[in-house]
mmCIF file of C-alpha atoms in Angstrom:
data_model
loop_
_atom_site.group_PDB
_atom_site.id
_atom_site.type_symbol
_atom_site.label_atom_id
_atom_site.label_comp_id
_atom_site.label_asym_id
_atom_site.label_seq_id
_atom_site.Cartn_x
_atom_site.Cartn_y
_atom_site.Cartn_z
ATOM 1 C CA UNK N 1 -82.964 -40.182 7.655
ATOM 2 C CA UNK N 2 -80.812 -37.067 7.959
ATOM 3 C CA UNK N 3 -77.033 -37.117 8.248
ATOM 4 C CA UNK N 4 -75.003 -35.065 10.728
ATOM 5 C CA UNK N 5 -71.453 -34.040 9.881
ATOM 6 C CA UNK N 6 -68.781 -34.717 12.498
ATOM 7 C CA UNK N 7 -65.230 -33.537 13.078
ATOM 8 C CA UNK N 8 -62.486 -34.995 15.236
ATOM 9 C CA UNK N 9 -62.359 -33.374 18.651
ATOM 10 C CA UNK N 10 -59.434 -35.362 20.029
ATOM 11 C CA UNK N 11 -57.982 -38.640 21.258
ATOM 12 C CA UNK N 12 -57.264 -39.647 24.824
ATOM 13 C CA UNK N 13 -56.375 -42.817 26.692
ATOM 14 C CA UNK N 14 -59.504 -44.853 27.432
ATOM 15 C CA UNK N 15 -60.244 -44.941 31.141
ATOM 16 C CA UNK N 16 -62.575 -47.926 30.700
ATOM 17 C CA UNK N 17 -60.572 -50.320 28.488
ATOM 18 C CA UNK N 18 -56.914 -51.061 29.115
ATOM 19 C CA UNK N 19 -54.714 -50.564 26.040
ATOM 20 C CA UNK N 20 -57.436 -48.726 24.123
ATOM 21 C CA UNK N 21 -58.019 -45.096 23.231
ATOM 22 C CA UNK N 22 -61.118 -42.933 23.089
ATOM 23 C CA UNK N 23 -61.728 -41.045 19.855
ATOM 24 C CA UNK N 24 -64.087 -38.121 20.318
ATOM 25 C CA UNK N 25 -66.141 -36.924 17.352
ATOM 26 C CA UNK N 26 -68.117 -33.698 17.628
ATOM 27 C CA UNK N 27 -71.112 -32.577 15.558
ATOM 28 C CA UNK N 28 -70.226 -29.448 13.613
ATOM 29 C CA UNK N 29 -73.434 -27.521 14.222
ATOM 30 C CA UNK N 30 -74.199 -28.699 17.740
ATOM 31 C CA UNK N 31 -72.864 -29.610 21.158
ATOM 32 C CA UNK N 32 -73.147 -33.386 21.114
ATOM 33 C CA UNK N 33 -70.067 -35.567 20.897
ATOM 34 C CA UNK N 34 -69.656 -39.195 19.942
ATOM 35 C CA UNK N 35 -67.027 -41.202 21.898
ATOM 36 C CA UNK N 36 -65.639 -44.272 20.117
ATOM 37 C CA UNK N 37 -63.178 -46.735 21.660
ATOM 38 C CA UNK N 38 -60.382 -47.628 19.220
ATOM 39 C CA UNK N 39 -57.140 -49.604 19.329
ATOM 40 C CA UNK N 40 -53.669 -48.184 19.915
ATOM 41 C CA UNK N 41 -52.507 -48.678 16.304
ATOM 42 C CA UNK N 42 -55.547 -46.905 14.876
ATOM 43 C CA UNK N 43 -55.180 -44.083 17.431
ATOM 44 C CA UNK N 44 -51.541 -43.656 16.388
ATOM 45 C CA UNK N 45 -52.484 -43.629 12.698
ATOM 46 C CA UNK N 46 -55.214 -41.010 13.242
ATOM 47 C CA UNK N 47 -52.880 -38.870 15.370
ATOM 48 C CA UNK N 48 -50.184 -38.937 12.673
ATOM 49 C CA UNK N 49 -52.729 -37.887 10.037
ATOM 50 C CA UNK N 50 -53.823 -35.001 12.271
ATOM 51 C CA UNK N 51 -50.254 -33.877 12.974
ATOM 52 C CA UNK N 52 -49.105 -32.897 9.509
ATOM 53 C CA UNK N 53 -45.482 -32.228 10.518
ATOM 54 C CA UNK N 54 -44.904 -35.779 11.802
ATOM 55 C CA UNK N 55 -44.002 -38.028 8.862
ATOM 56 C CA UNK N 56 -43.261 -41.729 9.482
ATOM 57 C CA UNK N 57 -40.127 -43.003 7.713
ATOM 58 C CA UNK N 58 -42.125 -45.854 6.154
ATOM 59 C CA UNK N 59 -45.815 -45.826 5.165
ATOM 60 C CA UNK N 60 -48.333 -47.089 7.698
ATOM 61 C CA UNK N 61 -51.134 -49.391 6.552
ATOM 62 C CA UNK N 62 -53.540 -46.493 5.989
ATOM 63 C CA UNK N 63 -50.860 -44.576 4.068
ATOM 64 C CA UNK N 64 -50.361 -47.642 1.874
ATOM 65 C CA UNK N 65 -54.102 -47.810 1.193
ATOM 66 C CA UNK N 66 -54.086 -44.123 0.215
ATOM 67 C CA UNK N 67 -51.123 -44.593 -2.158
ATOM 68 C CA UNK N 68 -52.764 -47.688 -3.676
ATOM 69 C CA UNK N 69 -56.075 -45.850 -4.160
ATOM 70 C CA UNK N 70 -54.338 -42.851 -5.725
ATOM 71 C CA UNK N 71 -52.455 -45.090 -8.147
ATOM 72 C CA UNK N 72 -55.695 -46.656 -9.380
ATOM 73 C CA UNK N 73 -57.760 -43.451 -9.293
ATOM 74 C CA UNK N 74 -60.020 -44.476 -6.418
ATOM 75 C CA UNK N 75 -61.260 -41.660 -4.214
ATOM 76 C CA UNK N 76 -62.905 -41.908 -0.785
ATOM 77 C CA UNK N 77 -65.644 -39.280 -0.980
ATOM 78 C CA UNK N 78 -67.070 -39.618 2.520
ATOM 79 C CA UNK N 79 -67.373 -41.845 5.569
ATOM 80 C CA UNK N 80 -70.720 -42.672 7.147
ATOM 81 C CA UNK N 81 -71.084 -44.193 10.618
ATOM 82 C CA UNK N 82 -74.349 -45.931 9.798
ATOM 83 C CA UNK N 83 -75.098 -48.409 12.567
ATOM 84 C CA UNK N 84 -74.638 -48.970 16.309
ATOM 85 C CA UNK N 85 -75.159 -52.489 17.651
ATOM 86 C CA UNK N 86 -74.230 -53.596 21.186
ATOM 87 C CA UNK N 87 -71.885 -50.625 21.588
ATOM 88 C CA UNK N 88 -70.077 -51.271 18.292
ATOM 89 C CA UNK N 89 -70.145 -48.647 15.541
ATOM 90 C CA UNK N 90 -70.345 -49.781 11.914
ATOM 91 C CA UNK N 91 -69.093 -47.560 9.103
ATOM 92 C CA UNK N 92 -68.997 -47.383 5.326
ATOM 93 C CA UNK N 93 -66.547 -45.827 2.899
ATOM 94 C CA UNK N 94 -68.264 -44.125 -0.025
ATOM 95 C CA UNK N 95 -65.731 -44.527 -2.837
ATOM 96 C CA UNK N 96 -65.708 -43.368 -6.434
ATOM 97 C CA UNK N 97 -63.822 -44.507 -9.518
ATOM 98 C CA UNK N 98 -64.642 -43.480 -13.091
ATOM 99 C CA UNK N 99 -67.753 -41.696 -11.749
ATOM 100 C CA UNK N 100 -69.074 -44.965 -10.314
ATOM 101 C CA UNK N 101 -69.764 -45.057 -6.579
ATOM 102 C CA UNK N 102 -69.151 -48.094 -4.408
ATOM 103 C CA UNK N 103 -69.925 -48.611 -0.719
ATOM 104 C CA UNK N 104 -67.300 -50.537 1.268
ATOM 105 C CA UNK N 105 -67.794 -51.811 4.804
ATOM 106 C CA UNK N 106 -65.057 -50.749 7.245
ATOM 107 C CA UNK N 107 -64.245 -50.565 10.915
ATOM 108 C CA UNK N 108 -64.964 -47.063 12.160
ATOM 109 C CA UNK N 109 -61.381 -46.468 13.309
ATOM 110 C CA UNK N 110 -60.000 -47.469 9.890
ATOM 111 C CA UNK N 111 -62.647 -45.418 8.105
ATOM 112 C CA UNK N 112 -61.736 -42.277 10.052
ATOM 113 C CA UNK N 113 -57.985 -42.818 9.543
ATOM 114 C CA UNK N 114 -58.671 -42.989 5.804
ATOM 115 C CA UNK N 115 -61.090 -40.038 5.827
ATOM 116 C CA UNK N 116 -58.277 -37.858 7.183
ATOM 117 C CA UNK N 117 -55.913 -38.957 4.424
ATOM 118 C CA UNK N 118 -58.483 -38.334 1.682
ATOM 119 C CA UNK N 119 -59.812 -35.109 3.246
ATOM 120 C CA UNK N 120 -63.219 -36.792 3.220
ATOM 121 C CA UNK N 121 -66.067 -35.628 5.471
ATOM 122 C CA UNK N 122 -67.351 -37.860 8.284
ATOM 123 C CA UNK N 123 -71.097 -38.281 8.881
ATOM 124 C CA UNK N 124 -73.449 -40.205 11.119
ATOM 125 C CA UNK N 125 -77.217 -40.511 11.268
ATOM 126 C CA UNK N 126 -79.140 -38.335 13.685
ATOM 127 C CA UNK N 127 -80.615 -41.344 15.522
ATOM 128 C CA UNK N 128 -77.107 -42.691 16.297
ATOM 129 C CA UNK N 129 -76.076 -39.318 17.694
ATOM 130 C CA UNK N 130 -79.242 -39.180 19.785
ATOM 131 C CA UNK N 131 -78.600 -42.696 21.096
ATOM 132 C CA UNK N 132 -74.848 -42.558 21.785
ATOM 133 C CA UNK N 133 -73.998 -38.846 21.808
ATOM 134 C CA UNK N 134 -72.914 -37.077 24.983
ATOM 135 C CA UNK N 135 -72.474 -33.466 26.027
ATOM 136 C CA UNK N 136 -69.211 -32.795 27.868
ATOM 137 C CA UNK N 137 -68.782 -29.921 30.261
ATOM 138 C CA UNK N 138 -66.507 -27.076 29.075
ATOM 139 C CA UNK N 139 -62.858 -27.949 29.617
ATOM 140 C CA UNK N 140 -63.472 -31.691 29.948
ATOM 141 C CA UNK N 141 -63.206 -32.638 26.284
ATOM 142 C CA UNK N 142 -60.487 -35.042 25.220
ATOM 143 C CA UNK N 143 -57.314 -33.560 23.785
ATOM 144 C CA UNK N 144 -54.909 -35.196 21.403
ATOM 145 C CA UNK N 145 -52.589 -37.352 23.524
ATOM 146 C CA UNK N 146 -53.171 -35.198 26.618
ATOM 147 C CA UNK N 147 -54.066 -38.262 28.685
ATOM 148 C CA UNK N 148 -51.883 -41.246 29.575
ATOM 149 C CA UNK N 149 -50.376 -42.521 26.385
ATOM 150 C CA UNK N 150 -49.128 -46.059 26.740
ATOM 151 C CA UNK N 151 -49.297 -49.199 28.857
ATOM 152 C CA UNK N 152 -46.025 -48.150 30.497
ATOM 153 C CA UNK N 153 -47.427 -44.799 31.558
ATOM 154 C CA UNK N 154 -50.635 -46.493 32.648
ATOM 155 C CA UNK N 155 -48.724 -48.583 35.180
ATOM 156 C CA UNK N 156 -46.375 -45.858 36.382
ATOM 157 C CA UNK N 157 -49.123 -43.272 36.809
ATOM 158 C CA UNK N 158 -49.281 -39.515 36.473
ATOM 159 C CA UNK N 159 -45.924 -38.837 38.104
ATOM 160 C CA UNK N 160 -44.169 -40.540 35.190
ATOM 161 C CA UNK N 161 -46.016 -38.426 32.622
ATOM 162 C CA UNK N 162 -45.332 -35.177 34.465
ATOM 163 C CA UNK N 163 -41.654 -35.983 35.003
ATOM 164 C CA UNK N 164 -41.280 -36.711 31.292
ATOM 165 C CA UNK N 165 -42.732 -33.309 30.465
ATOM 166 C CA UNK N 166 -40.450 -31.612 33.000
ATOM 167 C CA UNK N 167 -37.400 -33.238 31.419
ATOM 168 C CA UNK N 168 -38.281 -31.776 28.031
ATOM 169 C CA UNK N 169 -38.363 -28.238 29.413
ATOM 170 C CA UNK N 170 -34.634 -28.506 30.172
ATOM 171 C CA UNK N 171 -33.661 -29.057 26.523
ATOM 172 C CA UNK N 172 -32.844 -26.391 23.948
ATOM 173 C CA UNK N 173 -34.876 -25.984 20.751
ATOM 174 C CA UNK N 174 -32.060 -27.560 18.713
ATOM 175 C CA UNK N 175 -31.921 -30.523 21.071
ATOM 176 C CA UNK N 176 -35.711 -30.902 20.957
ATOM 177 C CA UNK N 177 -35.690 -30.870 17.154
ATOM 178 C CA UNK N 178 -33.064 -33.606 17.175
ATOM 179 C CA UNK N 179 -35.103 -35.637 19.679
ATOM 180 C CA UNK N 180 -38.185 -35.184 17.482
ATOM 181 C CA UNK N 181 -36.303 -36.439 14.434
ATOM 182 C CA UNK N 182 -34.998 -39.451 16.373
ATOM 183 C CA UNK N 183 -38.459 -40.267 17.736
ATOM 184 C CA UNK N 184 -39.975 -40.250 14.247
ATOM 185 C CA UNK N 185 -37.142 -42.422 12.882
ATOM 186 C CA UNK N 186 -37.761 -44.901 15.719
ATOM 187 C CA UNK N 187 -41.518 -44.732 15.011
ATOM 188 C CA UNK N 188 -42.163 -43.582 18.593
ATOM 189 C CA UNK N 189 -44.973 -41.235 17.593
ATOM 190 C CA UNK N 190 -46.332 -40.783 21.105
ATOM 191 C CA UNK N 191 -42.991 -39.382 22.239
ATOM 192 C CA UNK N 192 -42.808 -37.305 19.058
ATOM 193 C CA UNK N 193 -46.190 -35.753 19.868
ATOM 194 C CA UNK N 194 -44.955 -34.726 23.343
ATOM 195 C CA UNK N 195 -41.774 -33.196 21.932
ATOM 196 C CA UNK N 196 -43.746 -31.378 19.248
ATOM 197 C CA UNK N 197 -46.022 -29.916 21.954
ATOM 198 C CA UNK N 198 -42.990 -28.650 23.882
ATOM 199 C CA UNK N 199 -41.535 -27.058 20.726
ATOM 200 C CA UNK N 200 -44.889 -25.385 20.020
ATOM 201 C CA UNK N 201 -44.920 -23.865 23.520
ATOM 202 C CA UNK N 202 -41.564 -22.239 22.870
#
């Protein structure tokens, strides 16, 4: 059965499950996209791996796994989303050490967080993409943290999110850089992502 390579299209707050996020994977040579519901911690870990300039002061669990694997010369070569049962995706890490390959079962969210850290490609089988893939209209795809970001914002609604963005526009670049540094130190990566976006606009 043929494999289809995927890349990460974005992450947004899940509109169907409270406290969860939707990870959107897109086939590289096609228009279909695979939405996967993941937890807040895994979403944060994936977002940090995507945003290279945001460095947590202490290693996250997936960073620890990467450091451990590097120390013992274990490499994650690729990730395969190989099964879909009752709406749950099952994945495998294809690892190599001393030219010997091993297949390790993993949650899809963990597998993707690790794939980013190892620069490993992500694949799924064509039948899974045909079964669970969707085609979004132009402009409706999920963007990284462009939806509501936390339980607090979920309860306060869109006005809270927009007012937070408006507040950032009043700060100078120097002040924003200081806020970004403070947010990373406090491990508030959602806030750090917003500040980084505002700095990028400038």
